[in-house]
Amino acid sequence: MGLLLASAVVGGSPAGLERFTSFPEFLHTGSLIIDDIQDNSLLRRGGPCAHLEFGVATAINAGTAAYFLGEGITRDHPLTAPQRLRVYELYFTCLRGSHVGQALDLHGLAHMVPPCLESGDLAPVWEALLCCHRLKSGLPASVCARTGAVLGGATPAQEAALGDYFLALGLAFQLLDDVINLQGFGKSLKTKAEDLIEGKVTAPVIRALMALGAAGDAERQRWLWGQFGVPDSEREVGAMVELIEATGAFETCIGEAHSMVDAAWLKVDAAVPDSFAKVCLRAFGWFVCKVRDY
């Protein structure tokens, strides 16, 4: 949808670009298959993960192959040489960046927390998390929109504004996903609090640690962080979720997600003319920020 809306909002004809919608879908699906293997996930979209259904080796091969399937679409579509070059540049930028983001995610943020707690400044941990989310989730969304803009004949300024808007949407989506992971998925799309079970430091955890530090509650701050050092089977996940929620971390993350999308929209509003497609594009941003369990 993002690709088609980005094309339409700059005056392009999205009806002729429907096949391009599978371009980002191949990339996204492949990344989910690999991500589930690396995270030892059990559920994806309400069913067992691909590696549990078909085996790890087959899932790795299928997930990796999906990264390359979208390229064939560009050969079947009449593009100018500059358009084709730009689409290739964007796609490979996405592949490089999202793999760096996944590498940062796999490495985790736990090694940064103790010295930051000691100094009383957790801002570096928060900035590192945002960097990871921008690369892993924001960049693919941004590239999708930029591709649609290029195909629709956008100016460089329009492409940049749309790319930044979808970068914010991707980042906001991941912040909200971090919150939903702890609150629980109403349609059982994933295991509740899977991130805490796996010992991952996510947005609500960092904001909770920051809030406890600001409140001078060193005892509960130490307890929350100490839970990441105990064996998975002994971790008090329910109590951790209750404390994180009590600090207001969920509301803080949700508010930041809304704010970054609203700020990015101002550039789009100034760069593209009013149209029905523009209304749909703004509504899509509201959907990402306000709808749960998608």
mmCIF file with all atom_site columns, N, CA and C in Angstrom, residues 123-150:
data_model
loop_
_atom_site.group_PDB
_atom_site.id
_atom_site.type_symbol
_atom_site.label_atom_id
_atom_site.label_alt_id
_atom_site.label_comp_id
_atom_site.label_asym_id
_atom_site.label_entity_id
_atom_site.label_seq_id
_atom_site.pdbx_PDB_ins_code
_atom_site.Cartn_x
_atom_site.Cartn_y
_atom_site.Cartn_z
_atom_site.occupancy
_atom_site.B_iso_or_equiv
_atom_site.pdbx_formal_charge
_atom_site.auth_seq_id
_atom_site.auth_comp_id
_atom_site.auth_asym_id
_atom_site.auth_atom_id
_atom_site.pdbx_PDB_model_num
ATOM 1  N N  . ALA A 1 123 ? 20.264 7.533  28.049 1.00 0.00 ? 123 ALA A N  1
ATOM 2  C CA . ALA A 1 123 ? 20.001 8.065  26.707 1.00 0.00 ? 123 ALA A CA 1
ATOM 3  C C  . ALA A 1 123 ? 20.767 7.314  25.617 1.00 0.00 ? 123 ALA A C  1
ATOM 4  N N  . PRO A 1 124 ? 22.054 6.935  25.830 1.00 0.00 ? 124 PRO A N  1
ATOM 5  C CA . PRO A 1 124 ? 22.758 6.187  24.779 1.00 0.00 ? 124 PRO A CA 1
ATOM 6  C C  . PRO A 1 124 ? 22.094 4.856  24.437 1.00 0.00 ? 124 PRO A C  1
ATOM 7  N N  . VAL A 1 125 ? 21.508 4.188  25.429 1.00 0.00 ? 125 VAL A N  1
ATOM 8  C CA . VAL A 1 125 ? 20.809 2.929  25.161 1.00 0.00 ? 125 VAL A CA 1
ATOM 9  C C  . VAL A 1 125 ? 19.569 3.192  24.313 1.00 0.00 ? 125 VAL A C  1
ATOM 10 N N  . TRP A 1 126 ? 18.843 4.244  24.658 1.00 0.00 ? 126 TRP A N  1
ATOM 11 C CA . TRP A 1 126 ? 17.648 4.599  23.893 1.00 0.00 ? 126 TRP A CA 1
ATOM 12 C C  . TRP A 1 126 ? 18.001 4.954  22.451 1.00 0.00 ? 126 TRP A C  1
ATOM 13 N N  . GLU A 1 127 ? 19.049 5.722  22.246 1.00 0.00 ? 127 GLU A N  1
ATOM 14 C CA . GLU A 1 127 ? 19.454 6.104  20.889 1.00 0.00 ? 127 GLU A CA 1
ATOM 15 C C  . GLU A 1 127 ? 19.915 4.878  20.091 1.00 0.00 ? 127 GLU A C  1
ATOM 16 N N  . ALA A 1 128 ? 20.583 3.938  20.747 1.00 0.00 ? 128 ALA A N  1
ATOM 17 C CA . ALA A 1 128 ? 21.009 2.714  20.068 1.00 0.00 ? 128 ALA A CA 1
ATOM 18 C C  . ALA A 1 128 ? 19.806 1.884  19.640 1.00 0.00 ? 128 ALA A C  1
ATOM 19 N N  . LEU A 1 129 ? 18.782 1.833  20.484 1.00 0.00 ? 129 LEU A N  1
ATOM 20 C CA . LEU A 1 129 ? 17.565 1.107  20.130 1.00 0.00 ? 129 LEU A CA 1
ATOM 21 C C  . LEU A 1 129 ? 16.887 1.743  18.924 1.00 0.00 ? 129 LEU A C  1
ATOM 22 N N  . LEU A 1 130 ? 16.781 3.076  18.933 1.00 0.00 ? 130 LEU A N  1
ATOM 23 C CA . LEU A 1 130 ? 16.160 3.766  17.807 1.00 0.00 ? 130 LEU A CA 1
ATOM 24 C C  . LEU A 1 130 ? 16.931 3.523  16.512 1.00 0.00 ? 130 LEU A C  1
ATOM 25 N N  . CYS A 1 131 ? 18.252 3.504  16.601 1.00 0.00 ? 131 CYS A N  1
ATOM 26 C CA . CYS A 1 131 ? 19.082 3.227  15.423 1.00 0.00 ? 131 CYS A CA 1
ATOM 27 C C  . CYS A 1 131 ? 18.776 1.842  14.869 1.00 0.00 ? 131 CYS A C  1
ATOM 28 N N  . CYS A 1 132 ? 18.694 0.871  15.761 1.00 0.00 ? 132 CYS A N  1
ATOM 29 C CA . CYS A 1 132 ? 18.392 -0.500 15.353 1.00 0.00 ? 132 CYS A CA 1
ATOM 30 C C  . CYS A 1 132 ? 17.026 -0.573 14.680 1.00 0.00 ? 132 CYS A C  1
ATOM 31 N N  . HIS A 1 133 ? 16.021 0.056  15.289 1.00 0.00 ? 133 HIS A N  1
ATOM 32 C CA . HIS A 1 133 ? 14.668 0.026  14.729 1.00 0.00 ? 133 HIS A CA 1
ATOM 33 C C  . HIS A 1 133 ? 14.586 0.777  13.396 1.00 0.00 ? 133 HIS A C  1
ATOM 34 N N  . ARG A 1 134 ? 15.330 1.886  13.278 1.00 0.00 ? 134 ARG A N  1
ATOM 35 C CA . ARG A 1 134 ? 15.320 2.618  12.001 1.00 0.00 ? 134 ARG A CA 1
ATOM 36 C C  . ARG A 1 134 ? 15.843 1.742  10.873 1.00 0.00 ? 134 ARG A C  1
ATOM 37 N N  . LEU A 1 135 ? 16.929 1.024  11.146 1.00 0.00 ? 135 LEU A N  1
ATOM 38 C CA . LEU A 1 135 ? 17.535 0.189  10.109 1.00 0.00 ? 135 LEU A CA 1
ATOM 39 C C  . LEU A 1 135 ? 16.700 -1.047 9.816  1.00 0.00 ? 135 LEU A C  1
ATOM 40 N N  . LYS A 1 136 ? 16.186 -1.655 10.854 1.00 0.00 ? 136 LYS A N  1
ATOM 41 C CA . LYS A 1 136 ? 15.496 -2.931 10.690 1.00 0.00 ? 136 LYS A CA 1
ATOM 42 C C  . LYS A 1 136 ? 14.056 -2.784 10.203 1.00 0.00 ? 136 LYS A C  1
ATOM 43 N N  . SER A 1 137 ? 13.366 -1.756 10.670 1.00 0.00 ? 137 SER A N  1
ATOM 44 C CA . SER A 1 137 ? 11.949 -1.578 10.329 1.00 0.00 ? 137 SER A CA 1
ATOM 45 C C  . SER A 1 137 ? 11.678 -0.299 9.549  1.00 0.00 ? 137 SER A C  1
ATOM 46 N N  . GLY A 1 138 ? 12.341 0.787  9.935  1.00 0.00 ? 138 GLY A N  1
ATOM 47 C CA . GLY A 1 138 ? 12.089 2.052  9.263  1.00 0.00 ? 138 GLY A CA 1
ATOM 48 C C  . GLY A 1 138 ? 12.619 2.104  7.850  1.00 0.00 ? 138 GLY A C  1
ATOM 49 N N  . LEU A 1 139 ? 13.837 1.623  7.649  1.00 0.00 ? 139 LEU A N  1
ATOM 50 C CA . LEU A 1 139 ? 14.458 1.697  6.323  1.00 0.00 ? 139 LEU A CA 1
ATOM 51 C C  . LEU A 1 139 ? 13.684 0.917  5.263  1.00 0.00 ? 139 LEU A C  1
ATOM 52 N N  . PRO A 1 140 ? 13.261 -0.322 5.509  1.00 0.00 ? 140 PRO A N  1
ATOM 53 C CA . PRO A 1 140 ? 12.465 -1.017 4.488  1.00 0.00 ? 140 PRO A CA 1
ATOM 54 C C  . PRO A 1 140 ? 11.185 -0.264 4.121  1.00 0.00 ? 140 PRO A C  1
ATOM 55 N N  . ALA A 1 141 ? 10.512 0.309  5.120  1.00 0.00 ? 141 ALA A N  1
ATOM 56 C CA . ALA A 1 141 ? 9.306  1.081  4.833  1.00 0.00 ? 141 ALA A CA 1
ATOM 57 C C  . ALA A 1 141 ? 9.642  2.316  4.013  1.00 0.00 ? 141 ALA A C  1
ATOM 58 N N  . SER A 1 142 ? 10.746 2.969  4.366  1.00 0.00 ? 142 SER A N  1
ATOM 59 C CA . SER A 1 142 ? 11.169 4.164  3.643  1.00 0.00 ? 142 SER A CA 1
ATOM 60 C C  . SER A 1 142 ? 11.513 3.848  2.193  1.00 0.00 ? 142 SER A C  1
ATOM 61 N N  . VAL A 1 143 ? 12.229 2.758  1.983  1.00 0.00 ? 143 VAL A N  1
ATOM 62 C CA . VAL A 1 143 ? 12.615 2.360  0.627  1.00 0.00 ? 143 VAL A CA 1
ATOM 63 C C  . VAL A 1 143 ? 11.386 2.015  -0.208 1.00 0.00 ? 143 VAL A C  1
ATOM 64 N N  . CYS A 1 144 ? 10.409 1.394  0.405  1.00 0.00 ? 144 CYS A N  1
ATOM 65 C CA . CYS A 1 144 ? 9.169  1.076  -0.287 1.00 0.00 ? 144 CYS A CA 1
ATOM 66 C C  . CYS A 1 144 ? 8.505  2.350  -0.802 1.00 0.00 ? 144 CYS A C  1
ATOM 67 N N  . ALA A 1 145 ? 8.399  3.350  0.067  1.00 0.00 ? 145 ALA A N  1
ATOM 68 C CA . ALA A 1 145 ? 7.778  4.616  -0.326 1.00 0.00 ? 145 ALA A CA 1
ATOM 69 C C  . ALA A 1 145 ? 8.609  5.356  -1.368 1.00 0.00 ? 145 ALA A C  1
ATOM 70 N N  . ARG A 1 146 ? 9.917  5.373  -1.178 1.00 0.00 ? 146 ARG A N  1
ATOM 71 C CA . ARG A 1 146 ? 10.788 6.047  -2.136 1.00 0.00 ? 146 ARG A CA 1
ATOM 72 C C  . ARG A 1 146 ? 10.690 5.395  -3.514 1.00 0.00 ? 146 ARG A C  1
ATOM 73 N N  . THR A 1 147 ? 10.571 4.070  -3.544 1.00 0.00 ? 147 THR A N  1
ATOM 74 C CA . THR A 1 147 ? 10.420 3.372  -4.820 1.00 0.00 ? 147 THR A CA 1
ATOM 75 C C  . THR A 1 147 ? 9.135  3.790  -5.513 1.00 0.00 ? 147 THR A C  1
ATOM 76 N N  . GLY A 1 148 ? 8.042  3.836  -4.755 1.00 0.00 ? 148 GLY A N  1
ATOM 77 C CA . GLY A 1 148 ? 6.785  4.286  -5.328 1.00 0.00 ? 148 GLY A CA 1
ATOM 78 C C  . GLY A 1 148 ? 6.870  5.715  -5.830 1.00 0.00 ? 148 GLY A C  1
ATOM 79 N N  . ALA A 1 149 ? 7.556  6.562  -5.081 1.00 0.00 ? 149 ALA A N  1
ATOM 80 C CA . ALA A 1 149 ? 7.708  7.954  -5.497 1.00 0.00 ? 149 ALA A CA 1
ATOM 81 C C  . ALA A 1 149 ? 8.494  8.062  -6.798 1.00 0.00 ? 149 ALA A C  1
ATOM 82 N N  . VAL A 1 150 ? 9.581  7.290  -6.902 1.00 0.00 ? 150 VAL A N  1
ATOM 83 C CA . VAL A 1 150 ? 10.393 7.287  -8.124 1.00 0.00 ? 150 VAL A CA 1
ATOM 84 C C  . VAL A 1 150 ? 9.552  6.835  -9.324 1.00 0.00 ? 150 VAL A C  1
#
